[in-house]
Structures are given as structure tokens and as C-alpha cells.
mmCIF file of C-alpha atoms in Angstrom:
data_model
loop_
_atom_site.group_PDB
_atom_site.id
_atom_site.type_symbol
_atom_site.label_atom_id
_atom_site.label_comp_id
_atom_site.label_asym_id
_atom_site.label_seq_id
_atom_site.Cartn_x
_atom_site.Cartn_y
_atom_site.Cartn_z
ATOM 1 C CA UNK A 228 107.442 39.209 99.190
ATOM 2 C CA UNK A 229 105.979 38.027 95.912
ATOM 3 C CA UNK A 230 104.307 40.474 93.544
ATOM 4 C CA UNK A 231 101.549 38.919 91.443
ATOM 5 C CA UNK A 232 100.571 40.735 88.248
ATOM 6 C CA UNK A 233 96.984 39.796 87.408
ATOM 7 C CA UNK A 234 95.690 41.447 84.271
ATOM 8 C CA UNK A 235 94.704 41.063 80.650
ATOM 9 C CA UNK A 236 96.740 41.026 77.465
ATOM 10 C CA UNK A 237 98.151 44.505 78.164
ATOM 11 C CA UNK A 238 100.049 42.826 80.994
ATOM 12 C CA UNK A 239 101.276 39.992 78.767
ATOM 13 C CA UNK A 240 103.005 42.020 76.030
ATOM 14 C CA UNK A 241 106.663 41.003 75.830
ATOM 15 C CA UNK A 242 107.980 44.584 75.947
ATOM 16 C CA UNK A 243 105.005 46.140 77.724
ATOM 17 C CA UNK A 244 104.609 47.837 81.075
ATOM 18 C CA UNK A 245 105.298 44.661 83.091
ATOM 19 C CA UNK A 246 108.706 44.284 81.456
ATOM 20 C CA UNK A 247 109.544 47.875 82.369
ATOM 21 C CA UNK A 248 108.108 47.357 85.859
ATOM 22 C CA UNK A 249 110.555 44.483 86.358
ATOM 23 C CA UNK A 250 113.417 46.773 85.359
ATOM 24 C CA UNK A 251 112.355 49.509 87.776
ATOM 25 C CA UNK A 252 111.813 47.074 90.665
ATOM 26 C CA UNK A 253 115.235 45.531 90.137
ATOM 27 C CA UNK A 254 116.602 41.984 89.846
ATOM 28 C CA UNK A 255 115.836 40.990 93.439
ATOM 29 C CA UNK A 256 112.081 41.504 93.125
ATOM 30 C CA UNK A 257 110.044 38.287 92.999
ATOM 31 C CA UNK A 258 107.463 39.083 90.308
ATOM 32 C CA UNK A 259 105.072 36.460 88.973
ATOM 33 C CA UNK A 260 102.881 37.328 86.021
ATOM 34 C CA UNK A 261 99.632 35.352 86.316
ATOM 35 C CA UNK A 262 97.750 37.393 83.721
ATOM 36 C CA UNK A 263 95.265 35.817 81.301
ATOM 37 C CA UNK A 264 94.212 37.578 78.116
ATOM 38 C CA UNK A 265 90.692 37.696 76.656
ATOM 39 C CA UNK A 266 89.098 37.334 80.101
ATOM 40 C CA UNK A 267 87.451 39.621 82.690
ATOM 41 C CA UNK A 268 88.245 40.198 86.372
ATOM 42 C CA UNK A 269 86.655 36.870 87.288
ATOM 43 C CA UNK A 270 89.850 35.329 85.952
ATOM 44 C CA UNK A 271 91.836 37.389 88.456
ATOM 45 C CA UNK A 272 89.614 35.877 91.150
ATOM 46 C CA UNK A 273 90.457 32.357 90.028
ATOM 47 C CA UNK A 274 94.163 32.967 89.440
ATOM 48 C CA UNK A 275 94.820 34.935 92.650
ATOM 49 C CA UNK A 276 92.662 32.939 95.041
ATOM 50 C CA UNK A 277 92.897 29.418 93.647
ATOM 51 C CA UNK A 278 96.136 28.875 91.730
ATOM 52 C CA UNK A 279 98.800 30.638 93.829
ATOM 53 C CA UNK A 280 99.714 30.579 97.517
ATOM 54 C CA UNK A 281 98.943 34.174 98.419
ATOM 55 C CA UNK A 282 100.636 35.027 101.729
ATOM 56 C CA UNK A 283 101.025 37.911 104.159
ATOM 57 C CA UNK A 284 103.446 40.445 102.714
ATOM 58 C CA UNK A 285 102.659 39.585 99.086
ATOM 59 C CA UNK A 286 101.061 42.119 96.757
ATOM 60 C CA UNK A 287 98.539 41.689 93.946
ATOM 61 C CA UNK A 288 98.593 44.208 91.099
ATOM 62 C CA UNK A 289 95.202 44.127 89.362
ATOM 63 C CA UNK A 290 94.818 45.248 85.718
ATOM 64 C CA UNK A 291 91.617 44.036 84.061
ATOM 65 C CA UNK A 292 89.955 47.393 83.396
ATOM 66 C CA UNK A 293 90.065 47.229 79.605
ATOM 67 C CA UNK A 294 88.796 43.647 79.509
ATOM 68 C CA UNK A 295 85.959 44.392 81.923
ATOM 69 C CA UNK A 296 84.993 47.541 80.019
ATOM 70 C CA UNK A 297 84.902 45.552 76.780
ATOM 71 C CA UNK A 298 82.423 43.092 78.323
ATOM 72 C CA UNK A 299 80.337 45.933 79.753
ATOM 73 C CA UNK A 300 80.210 48.429 76.904
ATOM 74 C CA UNK A 301 80.623 46.174 73.867
ATOM 75 C CA UNK A 302 78.665 43.156 75.087
ATOM 76 C CA UNK A 303 76.006 44.831 77.222
ATOM 77 C CA UNK A 304 76.872 43.311 80.585
ATOM 78 C CA UNK A 305 76.296 44.759 84.060
ATOM 79 C CA UNK A 306 79.082 46.860 85.599
ATOM 80 C CA UNK A 307 78.395 45.658 89.114
ATOM 81 C CA UNK A 308 79.128 42.009 88.314
ATOM 82 C CA UNK A 309 82.669 42.957 87.310
ATOM 83 C CA UNK A 310 83.188 45.354 90.200
ATOM 84 C CA UNK A 311 82.086 42.563 92.545
ATOM 85 C CA UNK A 312 84.711 40.293 90.985
ATOM 86 C CA UNK A 313 87.404 42.873 91.761
ATOM 87 C CA UNK A 314 86.036 43.083 95.297
ATOM 88 C CA UNK A 315 86.466 39.318 95.728
ATOM 89 C CA UNK A 316 90.161 39.695 94.931
ATOM 90 C CA UNK A 317 90.451 42.534 97.458
ATOM 91 C CA UNK A 318 88.675 40.458 100.107
ATOM 92 C CA UNK A 319 90.969 37.516 99.393
ATOM 93 C CA UNK A 320 94.011 39.736 99.859
ATOM 94 C CA UNK A 321 92.599 41.083 103.129
ATOM 95 C CA UNK A 322 92.060 37.577 104.461
ATOM 96 C CA UNK A 323 95.658 36.604 103.661
ATOM 97 C CA UNK A 324 97.220 39.868 104.843
ATOM 98 C CA UNK A 325 98.422 40.628 101.324
ATOM 99 C CA UNK A 326 98.538 44.013 99.656
ATOM 100 C CA UNK A 327 96.357 45.022 96.728
ATOM 101 C CA UNK A 328 96.997 47.833 94.274
ATOM 102 C CA UNK A 329 95.198 48.586 91.031
ATOM 103 C CA UNK A 330 96.111 49.988 87.636
ATOM 104 C CA UNK A 331 92.965 51.159 85.851
ATOM 105 C CA UNK A 332 93.302 51.030 82.062
ATOM 106 C CA UNK A 333 90.601 52.144 79.631
ATOM 107 C CA UNK A 334 89.804 51.147 76.016
ATOM 108 C CA UNK A 335 90.511 53.650 73.264
ATOM 109 C CA UNK A 336 86.802 54.025 72.431
ATOM 110 C CA UNK A 337 85.974 55.161 75.971
ATOM 111 C CA UNK A 338 89.013 57.429 76.021
ATOM 112 C CA UNK A 339 87.736 59.196 72.907
ATOM 113 C CA UNK A 340 84.363 59.823 74.557
ATOM 114 C CA UNK A 341 86.006 61.587 77.483
ATOM 115 C CA UNK A 342 84.556 61.916 80.949
ATOM 116 C CA UNK A 343 84.252 59.256 83.633
ATOM 117 C CA UNK A 344 82.574 55.966 82.719
ATOM 118 C CA UNK A 345 80.240 54.443 85.284
ATOM 119 C CA UNK A 346 82.511 51.398 85.566
ATOM 120 C CA UNK A 347 85.569 53.527 86.348
ATOM 121 C CA UNK A 348 83.565 55.510 88.875
ATOM 122 C CA UNK A 349 82.397 52.324 90.617
ATOM 123 C CA UNK A 350 85.956 50.996 90.688
ATOM 124 C CA UNK A 351 87.247 54.154 92.341
ATOM 125 C CA UNK A 352 84.454 54.004 94.921
ATOM 126 C CA UNK A 353 85.383 50.382 95.630
ATOM 127 C CA UNK A 354 89.078 51.142 96.075
ATOM 128 C CA UNK A 355 88.311 54.079 98.361
ATOM 129 C CA UNK A 356 85.960 51.889 100.407
ATOM 130 C CA UNK A 357 88.730 49.380 101.112
ATOM 131 C CA UNK A 358 91.480 51.948 101.470
ATOM 132 C CA UNK A 359 93.695 50.540 98.733
ATOM 133 C CA UNK A 360 95.758 52.701 96.345
ATOM 134 C CA UNK A 361 95.229 52.804 92.621
ATOM 135 C CA UNK A 362 96.600 54.348 89.459
ATOM 136 C CA UNK A 363 93.804 55.674 87.250
ATOM 137 C CA UNK A 364 95.768 55.907 84.001
ATOM 138 C CA UNK A 365 93.104 57.875 82.028
ATOM 139 C CA UNK A 366 93.280 60.566 84.713
ATOM 140 C CA UNK A 367 96.895 60.397 85.882
ATOM 141 C CA UNK A 368 98.732 60.322 82.541
ATOM 142 C CA UNK A 369 97.047 63.418 81.034
ATOM 143 C CA UNK A 370 97.409 65.281 84.343
ATOM 144 C CA UNK A 371 101.146 64.562 84.414
ATOM 145 C CA UNK A 372 101.642 65.716 80.817
ATOM 146 C CA UNK A 373 99.300 68.706 80.521
ATOM 147 C CA UNK A 374 96.816 66.883 78.279
ATOM 148 C CA UNK A 375 93.022 66.677 78.211
ATOM 149 C CA UNK A 376 93.065 62.937 77.584
ATOM 150 C CA UNK A 377 95.372 60.148 76.429
ATOM 151 C CA UNK A 378 96.183 60.754 72.723
ATOM 152 C CA UNK A 379 95.044 58.063 70.243
ATOM 153 C CA UNK A 380 98.659 57.577 69.117
ATOM 154 C CA UNK A 381 99.436 56.004 72.507
ATOM 155 C CA UNK A 382 97.074 53.123 71.676
ATOM 156 C CA UNK A 383 98.121 50.226 69.443
ATOM 157 C CA UNK A 384 94.458 49.371 68.840
ATOM 158 C CA UNK A 385 91.185 49.848 70.683
ATOM 159 C CA UNK A 386 92.103 47.309 73.387
ATOM 160 C CA UNK A 387 95.841 47.881 73.886
ATOM 161 C CA UNK A 388 98.187 50.702 74.737
ATOM 162 C CA UNK A 389 101.172 51.018 72.408
ATOM 163 C CA UNK A 390 104.005 49.132 74.086
ATOM 164 C CA UNK A 391 106.569 51.335 72.308
ATOM 165 C CA UNK A 392 105.101 54.556 73.711
ATOM 166 C CA UNK A 393 106.112 56.556 76.819
ATOM 167 C CA UNK A 394 102.898 55.541 78.580
ATOM 168 C CA UNK A 395 104.538 52.173 79.329
ATOM 169 C CA UNK A 396 107.307 53.812 81.362
ATOM 170 C CA UNK A 397 104.778 56.013 83.141
ATOM 171 C CA UNK A 398 102.635 53.039 84.187
ATOM 172 C CA UNK A 399 105.663 51.029 85.326
ATOM 173 C CA UNK A 400 107.034 53.868 87.444
ATOM 174 C CA UNK A 401 103.687 54.742 89.033
ATOM 175 C CA UNK A 402 102.816 51.122 89.826
ATOM 176 C CA UNK A 403 106.265 50.731 91.382
ATOM 177 C CA UNK A 404 105.485 53.591 93.773
ATOM 178 C CA UNK A 405 102.248 51.878 94.807
ATOM 179 C CA UNK A 406 103.867 48.485 95.297
ATOM 180 C CA UNK A 407 106.744 49.893 97.334
ATOM 181 C CA UNK A 408 104.135 51.325 99.694
ATOM 182 C CA UNK A 409 102.290 47.991 99.794
ATOM 183 C CA UNK A 410 102.453 47.809 103.597
ATOM 184 C CA UNK A 411 99.830 50.551 103.487
ATOM 185 C CA UNK A 412 97.840 48.763 100.783
ATOM 186 C CA UNK A 413 96.422 45.847 102.781
ATOM 187 C CA UNK A 414 92.608 46.020 102.488
ATOM 188 C CA UNK A 415 91.017 46.670 105.869
ATOM 189 C CA UNK A 416 87.760 44.719 105.552
ATOM 190 C CA UNK A 417 86.960 41.014 105.260
ATOM 191 C CA UNK A 418 83.542 39.925 103.990
ATOM 192 C CA UNK A 419 81.304 37.346 105.658
ATOM 193 C CA UNK A 420 80.448 35.641 102.371
ATOM 194 C CA UNK A 421 83.416 34.002 100.691
ATOM 195 C CA UNK A 422 84.172 32.394 97.378
ATOM 196 C CA UNK A 423 84.440 28.649 97.141
ATOM 197 C CA UNK A 424 86.111 26.770 94.302
ATOM 198 C CA UNK A 425 84.835 23.251 93.648
ATOM 199 C CA UNK A 426 87.656 21.438 91.859
ATOM 200 C CA UNK A 427 86.867 17.808 92.698
ATOM 201 C CA UNK A 428 83.899 16.044 91.145
ATOM 202 C CA UNK A 429 82.302 12.625 90.952
ATOM 203 C CA UNK A 430 82.212 11.009 87.532
ATOM 204 C CA UNK A 431 84.442 11.716 84.582
ATOM 205 C CA UNK A 432 88.211 11.574 84.483
ATOM 206 C CA UNK A 433 90.896 13.857 85.867
ATOM 207 C CA UNK A 434 93.411 15.227 83.356
ATOM 208 C CA UNK A 435 96.227 17.761 83.517
ATOM 209 C CA UNK A 436 96.811 20.939 81.546
ATOM 210 C CA UNK A 437 100.056 22.845 81.234
ATOM 211 C CA UNK A 438 101.321 25.748 79.180
ATOM 212 C CA UNK A 439 103.910 28.439 79.867
ATOM 213 C CA UNK A 440 101.468 30.407 82.044
ATOM 214 C CA UNK A 441 99.508 27.766 83.944
ATOM 215 C CA UNK A 442 99.534 24.216 85.203
ATOM 216 C CA UNK A 443 96.236 22.872 86.539
ATOM 217 C CA UNK A 444 93.994 19.846 86.843
ATOM 218 C CA UNK A 445 90.891 19.663 84.675
ATOM 219 C CA UNK A 446 87.949 17.310 84.352
ATOM 220 C CA UNK A 447 86.514 15.505 81.354
ATOM 221 C CA UNK A 448 82.846 14.655 81.977
ATOM 222 C CA UNK A 449 82.099 10.953 81.601
ATOM 223 C CA UNK A 450 78.951 9.346 80.145
ATOM 224 C CA UNK A 451 77.004 10.428 83.240
ATOM 225 C CA UNK A 452 78.714 13.803 83.468
ATOM 226 C CA UNK A 453 80.292 15.379 86.540
ATOM 227 C CA UNK A 454 78.456 15.864 89.813
ATOM 228 C CA UNK A 455 78.965 17.216 93.299
ATOM 229 C CA UNK A 456 77.296 18.492 96.447
ATOM 230 C CA UNK A 457 77.329 22.105 97.601
ATOM 231 C CA UNK A 458 78.697 22.535 101.104
ATOM 232 C CA UNK A 459 77.068 25.798 102.148
ATOM 233 C CA UNK A 460 74.185 28.083 101.244
ATOM 234 C CA UNK A 461 74.820 30.826 98.724
ATOM 235 C CA UNK A 462 74.724 31.679 95.038
ATOM 236 C CA UNK A 463 76.302 30.511 91.811
ATOM 237 C CA UNK A 464 79.128 32.582 90.344
ATOM 238 C CA UNK A 465 80.329 30.657 87.308
ATOM 239 C CA UNK A 466 82.584 27.995 85.903
ATOM 240 C CA UNK A 467 86.247 28.067 84.858
ATOM 241 C CA UNK A 468 87.099 26.073 81.744
ATOM 242 C CA UNK A 469 89.901 25.026 79.480
ATOM 243 C CA UNK A 470 88.000 25.769 76.283
ATOM 244 C CA UNK A 471 88.593 24.829 72.641
ATOM 245 C CA UNK A 472 86.702 25.665 69.418
ATOM 246 C CA UNK A 473 85.367 22.095 69.212
ATOM 247 C CA UNK A 474 84.541 22.115 72.912
ATOM 248 C CA UNK A 475 80.891 21.068 72.739
ATOM 249 C CA UNK A 476 78.036 22.151 75.009
ATOM 250 C CA UNK A 477 77.088 21.307 78.587
ATOM 251 C CA UNK A 478 73.847 20.847 80.504
ATOM 252 C CA UNK A 479 73.998 22.235 84.028
ATOM 253 C CA UNK A 480 71.445 21.215 86.664
ATOM 254 C CA UNK A 481 71.087 22.209 90.310
ATOM 255 C CA UNK A 482 68.092 22.131 92.651
ATOM 256 C CA UNK A 483 65.524 22.512 89.884
ATOM 257 C CA UNK A 484 67.524 25.090 87.922
ATOM 258 C CA UNK A 485 68.942 24.043 84.570
ATOM 259 C CA UNK A 486 70.495 25.475 81.432
ATOM 260 C CA UNK A 487 72.428 24.433 78.347
ATOM 261 C CA UNK A 488 75.468 26.482 77.371
ATOM 262 C CA UNK A 489 78.259 26.478 74.823
ATOM 263 C CA UNK A 490 81.780 25.608 75.953
ATOM 264 C CA UNK A 491 83.247 25.996 72.452
ATOM 265 C CA UNK A 492 85.594 28.983 72.438
ATOM 266 C CA UNK A 493 85.406 31.640 69.730
ATOM 267 C CA UNK A 494 88.660 33.526 69.313
ATOM 268 C CA UNK A 495 89.437 34.564 65.742
ATOM 269 C CA UNK A 496 92.620 32.990 64.420
ATOM 270 C CA UNK A 497 93.302 31.094 67.653
ATOM 271 C CA UNK A 498 92.483 27.412 68.074
ATOM 272 C CA UNK A 499 94.640 26.499 71.074
ATOM 273 C CA UNK A 500 93.145 25.703 74.504
ATOM 274 C CA UNK A 501 92.174 28.827 76.451
ATOM 275 C CA UNK A 502 91.499 29.382 80.138
ATOM 276 C CA UNK A 503 88.022 30.941 80.160
ATOM 277 C CA UNK A 504 85.308 31.995 82.600
ATOM 278 C CA UNK A 505 81.541 31.671 82.127
ATOM 279 C CA UNK A 506 79.148 33.666 84.322
ATOM 280 C CA UNK A 507 76.076 31.813 85.566
ATOM 281 C CA UNK A 508 74.204 35.007 86.578
ATOM 282 C CA UNK A 509 74.577 36.202 82.983
ATOM 283 C CA UNK A 510 73.446 32.885 81.497
ATOM 284 C CA UNK A 511 70.476 32.523 83.847
ATOM 285 C CA UNK A 512 69.646 36.214 83.618
ATOM 286 C CA UNK A 513 69.307 36.331 87.387
ATOM 287 C CA UNK A 514 70.979 35.363 90.638
ATOM 288 C CA UNK A 515 70.668 31.623 91.282
ATOM 289 C CA UNK A 516 70.742 30.586 94.923
ATOM 290 C CA UNK A 517 71.166 27.201 96.583
ATOM 291 C CA UNK A 518 71.086 25.555 99.991
ATOM 292 C CA UNK A 519 73.727 23.468 101.737
ATOM 293 C CA UNK A 520 73.497 19.894 100.517
ATOM 294 C CA UNK A 521 72.029 20.716 97.105
ATOM 295 C CA UNK A 522 73.517 18.641 94.311
ATOM 296 C CA UNK A 523 74.679 19.799 90.889
ATOM 297 C CA UNK A 524 75.689 18.130 87.636
ATOM 298 C CA UNK A 525 77.423 19.024 84.377
ATOM 299 C CA UNK A 526 76.720 16.714 81.434
ATOM 300 C CA UNK A 527 77.514 16.782 77.732
ATOM 301 C CA UNK A 528 74.625 18.067 75.627
ATOM 302 C CA UNK A 529 73.565 16.038 72.587
ATOM 303 C CA UNK A 530 71.998 18.982 70.753
ATOM 304 C CA UNK A 531 72.088 22.778 70.645
ATOM 305 C CA UNK A 532 68.361 23.199 71.351
ATOM 306 C CA UNK A 533 67.974 26.057 73.828
ATOM 307 C CA UNK A 534 71.737 26.535 74.066
ATOM 308 C CA UNK A 535 73.053 29.838 75.431
ATOM 309 C CA UNK A 536 76.478 31.291 74.707
ATOM 310 C CA UNK A 537 78.493 33.533 77.004
ATOM 311 C CA UNK A 538 80.480 36.235 75.143
ATOM 312 C CA UNK A 539 83.537 34.803 73.341
ATOM 313 C CA UNK A 540 81.892 31.379 73.025
ATOM 314 C CA UNK A 541 80.383 30.033 69.825
ATOM 315 C CA UNK A 542 76.646 30.625 69.444
ATOM 316 C CA UNK A 543 76.240 28.215 66.543
ATOM 317 C CA UNK A 544 77.747 24.740 66.799
ATOM 318 C CA UNK A 545 77.865 22.398 63.856
ATOM 319 C CA UNK A 546 78.034 18.695 64.597
ATOM 320 C CA UNK A 547 81.870 18.432 64.742
ATOM 321 C CA UNK A 548 82.082 21.255 67.294
ATOM 322 C CA UNK A 549 79.139 19.926 69.314
ATOM 323 C CA UNK A 550 80.381 16.351 69.462
ATOM 324 C CA UNK A 551 84.085 17.226 69.663
ATOM 325 C CA UNK A 552 83.651 17.728 73.417
ATOM 326 C CA UNK A 553 87.248 18.924 73.733
ATOM 327 C CA UNK A 554 86.682 21.506 76.490
ATOM 328 C CA UNK A 555 87.314 20.619 80.130
ATOM 329 C CA UNK A 556 86.022 21.779 83.526
ATOM 330 C CA UNK A 557 88.530 23.360 85.915
ATOM 331 C CA UNK A 558 86.341 24.706 88.720
ATOM 332 C CA UNK A 559 82.816 25.648 89.731
ATOM 333 C CA UNK A 560 82.758 28.991 91.567
ATOM 334 C CA UNK A 561 80.200 29.880 94.240
ATOM 335 C CA UNK A 562 79.770 32.506 96.935
ATOM 336 C CA UNK A 563 78.763 30.916 100.246
#
């Protein structure tokens, strides 16, 4: 059995809860950390369902609650889009016969407000619907320690728990209990609509990307861009990128729908390539549907006129960033 940890930067800290989880599980546990920081649950969808060989008997541990909440409550995005992304991971686990357990984390700002956020409430409803176990840290930790809420001193900043605090041991021990009961954690429903990842395109050139967390193919659009044909009928989900600050902008077209969007990453003090997700429903402001056989294209934009920017991408591109065109396409995601 392989245990896949799929979360944000709280799951990447060197001495954080995952390190302690490894200690509790013991040296014989096969634990792979496929977490990606500065990304929402859509990244868990890509990592769990497209980059690893999820098999019967494996278990996914999801932890993107803080990242999702940041997109929802700081950037004004819709809760249901992120809950649906978590549901895709659950459905993928169900199809493979793999277990799914969740660790719900919450940003410090929401913790200070108290009560149950709508996002947390929707997550709990989702997990109950599929019969999978979860650790709701904002509820469980105070209950176990006679507190009203998690004290501010247990946070390192608004987005991270303090890795030197006792909350790390608590999370590790509680997640271990869930994982050890993973035979009971296999989701019991499989959806009719499924995600599809388009990772082969016409036009452009195929390149490779590798860092300590990920090795993947990526595409550089050529003079005529990248193109492809959609196999089924469904709706657009988004695009996965290897993004850089001088990444440029892309024009997307499909069956009469079109938009221009930034693919230049914006992460303060960080200029290395980043694995990022861009939501098409957010960019279009609506659900965009297609029919089997419809064609799509992604081409470099020559200007920023009408350009949109997903959160964490640059809204203003000067000429070097626009024409740098350093970002690359990894996959187009659809639900068909």
C-alpha cells in the first residue's frame, strides 16, 4: 500500500506534520508526498489522478483546506468550485479502489472569527456523502484540549500552523488512525462524468520538466500554437502549467469561445518555475461547454489587450514578461 500525501505548503514543511506522520507510521510505510504549495485542490486532482499510479489498497490523504479557503475568502472565488475539485479526487479513488481520508486545516483569520465557515461545512457534507473519514482540525484539536478554538500561538503565520507546536503531533497521530483504517475509507460512489487530461497536442514542441517533487512532460506552443480535438461532450475545467514570471500570455479558443489570459506567475520573492492551475470557469465567468469533436487551440498572445489574470498570476505584463513566453502547458482538464 502506498500512502499519497496531497496538500499545500503545510504538508511540505521539513519538520511539519508529514515528518511526524512518517515517524508514527514507521519505517516500513510507503509514503509519497505529492504536495504542491501555493495551489488549490485542483492541483490534488492533477497530482493524484494524472501523475501517479493510484491502485487498489492505496490511500490518498488530502490537505488543501487552507489553500482553498485563501482562494475563496481572500480572492472572492466560489466555494463549490473547490469542493467539486475535492470530489473529483474522491471519485478517482473510488474508481481505483483506493482509500481517501481528509485533514481539514483552516487559515488563522478564519480561526479568529470562530464558527463554521461555509466551505468547511460543504466539505463535511461531501465527506459524509461519500462515507470517507476526516479530521477537522479546527474542531478536533480544541475539543481534545478543552479549548474554544485553536490559539493564535499555534500558527506560524496566517497560512501555516507552527511546525514546532504540539498541533503537529496531534495531526500526525490522528491522520495515522484514519489511514490505518483505510480499508473502511474507500469512497462508495463513482460518478458518471469523469475528468479527462489532455496531455498531447498538435503543434509546438515537447519538453521535460524535473525538480525534486515532480517530473513531467510540458509543451511549448509553436508559431501556430497548440491544438487538439475534444473526445467527448462536457465542460472545461482548466489548464495545468509550469509557470514563470516572464511566462507571457495565451489566447484560448474553442467552438466560438475565446479568451486571453496571463500565464506569468506572481509569487513574491520566487522566480523559479511553478506548477500552477488556472480555472476556466473563473476566467470565463461561467461554465463553458463543448461537444465531442470540437477543436481547441492555445496560442501566444502578442498584446495584453483584454487579458485576464487568475489569482497568483501577473495582471500587468511589461514587454519582457509578455514576450518572454517562458511558461509551458502541461495539461488541459475537462469533465466529460
